[in-house]
Short mmCIF file of C-alpha atoms and ligand atoms in Angstrom, two decimals:
data_model
loop_
_atom_site.label_atom_id
_atom_site.label_comp_id
_atom_site.label_asym_id
_atom_site.label_seq_id
_atom_site.Cartn_x
_atom_site.Cartn_y
_atom_site.Cartn_z
CA MET A 1 -10.84 -198.14 130.18
CA ILE A 2 -10.95 -200.89 127.48
CA THR A 3 -12.59 -204.09 128.91
CA GLY A 4 -14.10 -207.31 127.37
CA LYS A 5 -17.34 -205.40 126.77
CA THR A 6 -15.93 -202.47 124.89
CA LYS A 7 -17.34 -201.95 121.29
CA LEU A 8 -14.95 -201.35 118.53
CA LEU A 9 -15.27 -198.74 115.85
CA GLY A 10 -12.68 -197.46 113.38
CA LEU A 11 -11.39 -196.00 110.14
CA ILE A 12 -9.87 -197.81 107.17
CA GLY A 13 -7.85 -195.83 104.52
CA ASP A 14 -4.48 -195.44 103.08
CA PRO A 15 -2.98 -193.25 104.50
CA VAL A 16 -4.53 -192.90 107.99
CA GLU A 17 -1.75 -191.38 109.99
CA HIS A 18 -3.07 -187.87 109.82
CA THR A 19 -6.72 -188.54 110.57
CA LEU A 20 -8.49 -186.27 113.08
CA SER A 21 -11.48 -188.61 113.42
CA PRO A 22 -10.18 -190.55 116.53
CA TYR A 23 -9.90 -187.30 118.54
CA MET A 24 -13.64 -186.44 118.03
CA HIS A 25 -15.16 -189.86 118.49
CA ASN A 26 -13.05 -190.96 121.40
CA ALA A 27 -13.60 -187.48 123.16
CA ALA A 28 -17.48 -187.91 122.65
CA PHE A 29 -17.44 -191.59 123.99
CA LYS A 30 -15.68 -190.29 127.16
CA PHE A 31 -18.02 -187.33 127.43
CA LEU A 32 -21.31 -189.47 127.05
CA ASN A 33 -19.82 -192.44 129.03
CA LEU A 34 -20.31 -194.89 126.06
CA ASP A 35 -18.14 -197.93 126.04
CA TYR A 36 -16.72 -197.67 122.59
CA VAL A 37 -13.26 -197.08 121.29
CA TYR A 38 -12.30 -195.70 117.74
CA VAL A 39 -9.13 -197.05 116.10
CA PRO A 40 -7.54 -196.09 112.66
CA PHE A 41 -6.50 -199.09 110.43
CA HIS A 42 -4.08 -198.70 107.58
CA VAL A 43 -5.60 -200.89 104.83
CA LYS A 44 -4.01 -200.88 101.35
CA LYS A 45 -6.03 -201.39 98.10
CA GLY A 46 -5.30 -205.08 97.83
CA GLY A 47 -6.40 -205.68 101.48
CA LEU A 48 -9.88 -204.13 101.33
CA LYS A 49 -11.97 -207.34 100.93
CA ALA A 50 -10.03 -209.11 103.71
CA ALA A 51 -10.42 -206.06 106.02
CA ILE A 52 -14.16 -206.06 105.63
CA HIS A 53 -14.63 -209.72 106.20
CA GLY A 54 -12.14 -209.52 109.07
CA ALA A 55 -14.05 -206.59 110.62
CA LYS A 56 -17.23 -208.64 110.49
CA SER A 57 -15.48 -211.57 112.09
CA LEU A 58 -14.05 -209.41 114.91
CA GLU A 59 -17.49 -208.05 115.51
CA ILE A 60 -16.44 -204.50 114.83
CA LYS A 61 -19.55 -202.36 115.10
CA GLY A 62 -18.69 -199.83 112.46
CA LEU A 63 -16.14 -198.28 110.33
CA ASN A 64 -15.42 -194.94 108.53
CA VAL A 65 -14.05 -195.37 105.05
CA THR A 66 -11.57 -192.92 103.41
CA ILE A 67 -9.36 -192.52 100.48
CA PRO A 68 -8.75 -194.68 98.27
CA HIS A 69 -11.68 -197.06 99.40
CA LYS A 70 -14.90 -195.09 99.29
CA THR A 71 -16.11 -196.45 96.01
CA ASP A 72 -14.44 -199.89 95.92
CA VAL A 73 -15.69 -200.78 99.40
CA ILE A 74 -19.24 -201.10 97.98
CA HIS A 75 -18.42 -204.58 96.49
CA TYR A 76 -18.21 -205.92 99.86
CA LEU A 77 -21.26 -204.49 101.55
CA ASP A 78 -24.77 -206.16 101.69
CA VAL A 79 -26.85 -202.84 101.39
CA LEU A 80 -26.52 -199.26 100.88
CA ASP A 81 -28.68 -196.46 102.19
CA ARG A 82 -30.37 -194.20 99.67
CA THR A 83 -27.78 -191.40 99.74
CA ALA A 84 -24.79 -193.66 99.56
CA LYS A 85 -26.49 -195.38 96.51
CA LEU A 86 -27.08 -192.13 94.80
CA ILE A 87 -23.52 -190.94 95.44
CA GLY A 88 -21.87 -194.20 94.65
CA ALA A 89 -19.56 -193.93 97.52
CA VAL A 90 -19.44 -194.94 101.16
CA ASN A 91 -17.71 -193.23 104.18
CA THR A 92 -19.56 -194.99 106.85
CA ILE A 93 -20.27 -198.70 107.58
CA LYS A 94 -22.47 -200.18 110.27
CA PHE A 95 -22.10 -204.08 110.87
CA GLU A 96 -25.26 -205.58 112.08
CA ASN A 97 -26.93 -208.82 110.49
CA GLU A 98 -26.22 -206.95 107.22
CA ILE A 99 -23.23 -204.91 106.45
CA LYS A 100 -24.70 -201.59 105.41
CA GLY A 101 -22.97 -198.59 103.79
CA TYR A 102 -23.84 -194.85 104.26
CA ASN A 103 -22.40 -191.59 103.12
CA THR A 104 -22.38 -188.64 105.71
CA ASP A 105 -19.89 -186.43 103.75
CA GLY A 106 -22.57 -184.31 101.93
CA LEU A 107 -24.76 -184.14 105.05
CA GLY A 108 -21.80 -182.93 106.99
CA ALA A 109 -21.48 -180.03 104.57
CA VAL A 110 -25.11 -179.23 104.59
CA ARG A 111 -25.32 -179.23 108.32
CA ALA A 112 -22.26 -176.96 108.43
CA ILE A 113 -23.86 -174.45 106.12
CA ASP A 114 -27.11 -174.92 108.09
CA GLU A 115 -25.44 -173.18 110.94
CA THR A 116 -25.60 -169.95 108.90
CA THR A 117 -28.54 -170.63 106.44
CA SER A 118 -30.67 -173.47 105.06
CA VAL A 119 -29.73 -174.78 101.61
CA LYS A 120 -33.54 -175.11 100.76
CA ASP A 121 -34.53 -172.97 97.83
CA LYS A 122 -30.98 -171.46 97.45
CA LYS A 123 -28.92 -171.01 94.24
CA ILE A 124 -25.50 -172.67 94.96
CA VAL A 125 -22.33 -172.50 93.10
CA ILE A 126 -19.94 -175.46 93.75
CA LEU A 127 -16.26 -175.33 92.57
CA GLY A 128 -14.81 -178.78 91.56
CA ALA A 129 -16.46 -181.98 90.15
CA GLY A 130 -14.50 -184.74 92.10
CA GLY A 131 -15.58 -187.06 94.73
CA ALA A 132 -16.23 -184.43 97.42
CA SER A 133 -18.23 -182.17 94.96
CA ARG A 134 -20.31 -185.30 93.94
CA ALA A 135 -21.27 -186.11 97.63
CA ILE A 136 -22.09 -182.57 98.41
CA SER A 137 -23.96 -181.87 95.17
CA PHE A 138 -26.34 -184.88 95.69
CA GLN A 139 -26.96 -183.98 99.30
CA ILE A 140 -27.75 -180.33 98.70
CA MET A 141 -30.15 -181.21 95.90
CA LEU A 142 -31.76 -183.87 98.17
CA CYS A 143 -32.18 -181.12 100.75
CA GLY A 144 -34.16 -178.92 98.47
CA ALA A 145 -31.68 -176.49 96.94
CA GLU A 146 -33.31 -174.84 93.99
CA ARG A 147 -30.42 -174.56 91.50
CA LEU A 148 -26.91 -175.89 91.39
CA ILE A 149 -23.97 -174.52 89.33
CA ILE A 150 -21.01 -176.95 89.01
CA ALA A 151 -17.95 -174.96 87.93
CA ASN A 152 -14.91 -176.99 87.09
CA ARG A 153 -11.57 -176.59 85.25
CA THR A 154 -12.46 -179.71 83.16
CA LEU A 155 -15.88 -178.90 81.86
CA LYS A 156 -16.42 -182.48 80.70
CA LYS A 157 -16.33 -183.66 84.35
CA ALA A 158 -18.81 -180.97 85.47
CA PHE A 159 -21.18 -182.28 82.70
CA ILE A 160 -20.90 -185.82 83.79
CA LEU A 161 -21.85 -184.88 87.39
CA LYS A 162 -24.68 -182.69 86.06
CA LYS A 163 -26.02 -185.48 83.97
CA ASN A 164 -26.04 -187.90 86.89
CA LEU A 165 -27.89 -185.25 89.05
CA VAL A 166 -30.50 -184.56 86.40
CA GLU A 167 -31.09 -188.20 85.74
CA LYS A 168 -31.23 -189.31 89.25
CA LEU A 169 -33.00 -186.38 90.91
CA ASP A 170 -34.44 -184.40 88.08
CA ALA A 171 -32.47 -181.47 89.61
CA ASP A 172 -31.94 -178.04 88.15
CA VAL A 173 -28.19 -178.09 87.43
CA GLU A 174 -25.85 -176.32 85.16
CA ALA A 175 -22.17 -177.13 84.35
CA ILE A 176 -19.68 -174.40 83.51
CA ASP A 177 -15.91 -173.85 83.32
CA LEU A 178 -13.96 -171.23 85.48
CA GLY A 179 -14.35 -168.40 82.94
CA GLU A 180 -16.75 -165.46 82.59
CA LYS A 181 -19.85 -167.54 83.22
CA LEU A 182 -18.71 -168.19 86.72
CA LYS A 183 -18.67 -164.46 87.45
CA GLU A 184 -22.10 -164.09 86.01
CA GLU A 185 -23.56 -167.01 88.04
CA LEU A 186 -22.04 -165.70 91.28
CA LYS A 187 -23.78 -162.22 90.99
CA ASP A 188 -27.10 -163.79 92.32
CA ALA A 189 -25.82 -166.92 94.01
CA ASP A 190 -26.67 -167.51 97.62
CA ILE A 191 -23.95 -170.03 98.56
CA LEU A 192 -20.56 -170.79 97.17
CA ILE A 193 -18.68 -174.01 98.19
CA ASN A 194 -15.07 -174.84 97.33
CA THR A 195 -14.30 -178.57 96.96
CA THR A 196 -11.07 -178.13 95.08
CA PRO A 197 -7.65 -178.54 96.80
CA ILE A 198 -6.67 -174.95 96.10
CA GLY A 199 -5.15 -173.34 99.11
CA MET A 200 -4.72 -176.58 101.08
CA TYR A 201 -1.53 -177.05 103.11
CA PRO A 202 1.21 -176.64 102.09
CA ASN A 203 0.02 -174.60 99.16
CA ILE A 204 -1.56 -171.95 101.27
CA HIS A 205 -0.82 -168.99 99.04
CA GLN A 206 -2.29 -170.47 95.96
CA LYS A 207 -4.63 -167.89 94.28
CA PRO A 208 -8.28 -168.92 94.91
CA LEU A 209 -10.60 -169.52 91.97
CA VAL A 210 -12.98 -166.83 93.19
CA THR A 211 -11.80 -163.55 94.54
CA SER A 212 -13.65 -160.72 96.52
CA GLU A 213 -14.67 -158.62 93.60
CA MET A 214 -16.58 -161.71 92.20
CA MET A 215 -18.48 -161.94 95.59
CA HIS A 216 -21.28 -159.99 97.25
CA GLU A 217 -22.00 -159.36 100.93
CA ASN A 218 -25.02 -161.67 101.08
CA LEU A 219 -23.00 -164.59 99.81
CA ILE A 220 -22.19 -167.39 102.12
CA VAL A 221 -18.73 -168.91 101.30
CA ASN A 222 -17.88 -172.41 102.45
CA ASP A 223 -14.43 -174.09 101.89
CA ILE A 224 -14.29 -177.68 102.73
CA ILE A 225 -10.44 -177.49 103.43
CA TYR A 226 -9.66 -177.40 107.15
CA ASN A 227 -5.97 -177.04 106.95
CA PRO A 228 -5.44 -174.12 107.12
CA LEU A 229 -8.62 -173.09 108.92
CA GLU A 230 -8.80 -169.72 107.11
CA THR A 231 -8.08 -170.43 103.38
CA GLY A 232 -7.50 -168.01 100.45
CA ILE A 233 -11.11 -168.11 99.34
CA LEU A 234 -12.35 -167.39 103.01
CA ARG A 235 -9.98 -164.46 103.16
CA GLU A 236 -11.52 -163.15 100.01
CA ALA A 237 -15.01 -163.65 101.37
CA LEU A 238 -14.16 -161.61 104.42
CA LYS A 239 -12.81 -158.75 102.17
CA ALA A 240 -16.26 -158.79 100.37
CA SER A 241 -18.12 -158.69 103.70
CA ALA A 242 -19.59 -162.13 102.82
CA LYS A 243 -20.28 -164.84 105.60
CA THR A 244 -17.80 -167.78 105.83
CA VAL A 245 -18.17 -171.48 106.84
CA THR A 246 -14.93 -173.14 107.65
CA GLY A 247 -14.02 -176.65 106.52
CA VAL A 248 -13.70 -177.89 110.06
CA LYS A 249 -17.48 -177.78 110.49
CA MET A 250 -17.97 -180.41 107.69
CA LEU A 251 -15.45 -182.57 109.28
CA ILE A 252 -17.37 -182.24 112.54
CA TYR A 253 -20.77 -182.82 111.19
CA GLN A 254 -19.87 -185.71 108.92
CA GLY A 255 -18.42 -187.34 112.08
CA ILE A 256 -21.54 -186.47 114.16
CA GLU A 257 -23.65 -188.23 111.57
CA SER A 258 -21.48 -191.33 111.60
CA PHE A 259 -21.58 -191.40 115.42
CA LYS A 260 -25.31 -191.28 115.20
CA ILE A 261 -25.46 -194.27 112.78
CA TRP A 262 -23.37 -196.41 115.04
CA THR A 263 -24.60 -195.50 118.50
CA GLY A 264 -28.00 -193.98 118.05
CA VAL A 265 -26.97 -191.04 120.04
CA GLU A 266 -26.35 -187.43 118.71
CA PRO A 267 -23.09 -186.30 120.37
CA PRO A 268 -22.71 -182.61 121.42
CA VAL A 269 -21.14 -180.49 118.69
CA LYS A 270 -19.05 -178.73 121.34
CA VAL A 271 -17.19 -181.95 122.38
CA PHE A 272 -16.21 -182.63 118.78
CA GLU A 273 -15.20 -178.97 118.26
CA GLU A 274 -13.03 -178.89 121.49
CA ALA A 275 -11.36 -182.14 120.65
CA LEU A 276 -10.43 -180.79 117.23
CA ALA A 277 -9.40 -177.42 118.53
CA LYS A 278 -6.82 -179.08 120.72
CA VAL A 279 -5.09 -180.84 117.83
CA LEU A 280 -5.56 -178.07 115.19
CA LYS A 281 -4.25 -175.09 117.23
P1 ATR B 301 -11.96 -184.94 95.83
O1 ATR B 301 -12.14 -186.41 96.04
O2 ATR B 301 -11.32 -184.16 97.13
O3 ATR B 301 -13.07 -184.19 95.37
P2 ATR B 301 -10.73 -185.01 93.33
O4 ATR B 301 -11.59 -186.07 92.91
O5 ATR B 301 -9.33 -185.14 92.96
O6 ATR B 301 -10.77 -184.77 94.82
O7 ATR B 301 -11.36 -183.62 92.66
C1 ATR B 301 -10.58 -182.50 92.74
C2 ATR B 301 -11.34 -181.37 91.88
O8 ATR B 301 -10.57 -180.16 92.02
C3 ATR B 301 -11.41 -181.49 90.50
O9 ATR B 301 -12.67 -181.06 90.10
C4 ATR B 301 -10.30 -180.73 89.95
O10 ATR B 301 -10.53 -180.24 88.65
P3 ATR B 301 -10.31 -181.19 87.30
O11 ATR B 301 -11.57 -181.98 87.26
O12 ATR B 301 -10.13 -180.24 86.25
O13 ATR B 301 -9.14 -181.98 87.56
C5 ATR B 301 -10.28 -179.61 90.87
N1 ATR B 301 -8.85 -179.04 90.93
C6 ATR B 301 -7.79 -179.61 91.42
N2 ATR B 301 -6.68 -178.70 91.34
C7 ATR B 301 -7.24 -177.62 90.56
C8 ATR B 301 -6.55 -176.40 90.22
N3 ATR B 301 -5.25 -176.13 90.36
N4 ATR B 301 -7.37 -175.54 89.55
C9 ATR B 301 -8.70 -175.79 89.31
N5 ATR B 301 -9.38 -176.90 89.70
C10 ATR B 301 -8.61 -177.83 90.40
#
């Protein structure tokens, strides 16, 4: 029940109609008997500054931030945690004396993969060089991956991300396009992550960038797309007897990390999973 003592959390973005975050967070508040409620707020580009100031005045405790605000929101925050600063994007805000920005997207992906194997000392190939790739690339290098290959349609974008990673983390990173070099690099890769929108609903039959003959059975293949749950690249992985990590896991773990930042409590993965299973079925 919402009372005068209930603490408010939420999400700002444009659009927000299809977000799955309220299902996960509100289910966990109920399960853990925490007096919080999580509400999505539709905030257009021009309204971002007012939204952050308003949230502070309303004593909202925390927000998730989604497209198109993840970068612009930084202007209106007082401090950034190290990872958010490195990535240059924020998906979680905590309002205390200061307004602090965090980024749990990369950690969400690393924890999802962690259920199968640690990224530490691994050779990882990541497809795409956009915002999601950037968050995940920084986090996997921070978590001790040995080598990262960024494969992107537009080579220049992969190079820019590589340059950033080398400058900021002195990481072992290579930038390639989607040609023959990708096949070569996959031969001894440990983990493959797709961050491109290929195969996302409604384009579920789009041909994946990597097919089964380019994979090996010790490869772990992660797609960050969760709609559909089984994407083309994951089907190719199964054909190659490789292990798969679905995108829903990243969604769950980025949410769990945000929940921890706001409440100080680690919610059970199962509660998040069951809440999502109900809406995604
Ligand atoms: P996000 O924030 O989700 O990462 P993004 O910043 O738009 O989204 O990045 C999407 C990535 O998927 C880009 O790296 C894009 O490649 P380009 O840099 O060449 O644009 C990649 N991508 C999107 N559609 C693609 C397609 N049909 N084939 C190959 N790569 C594609």
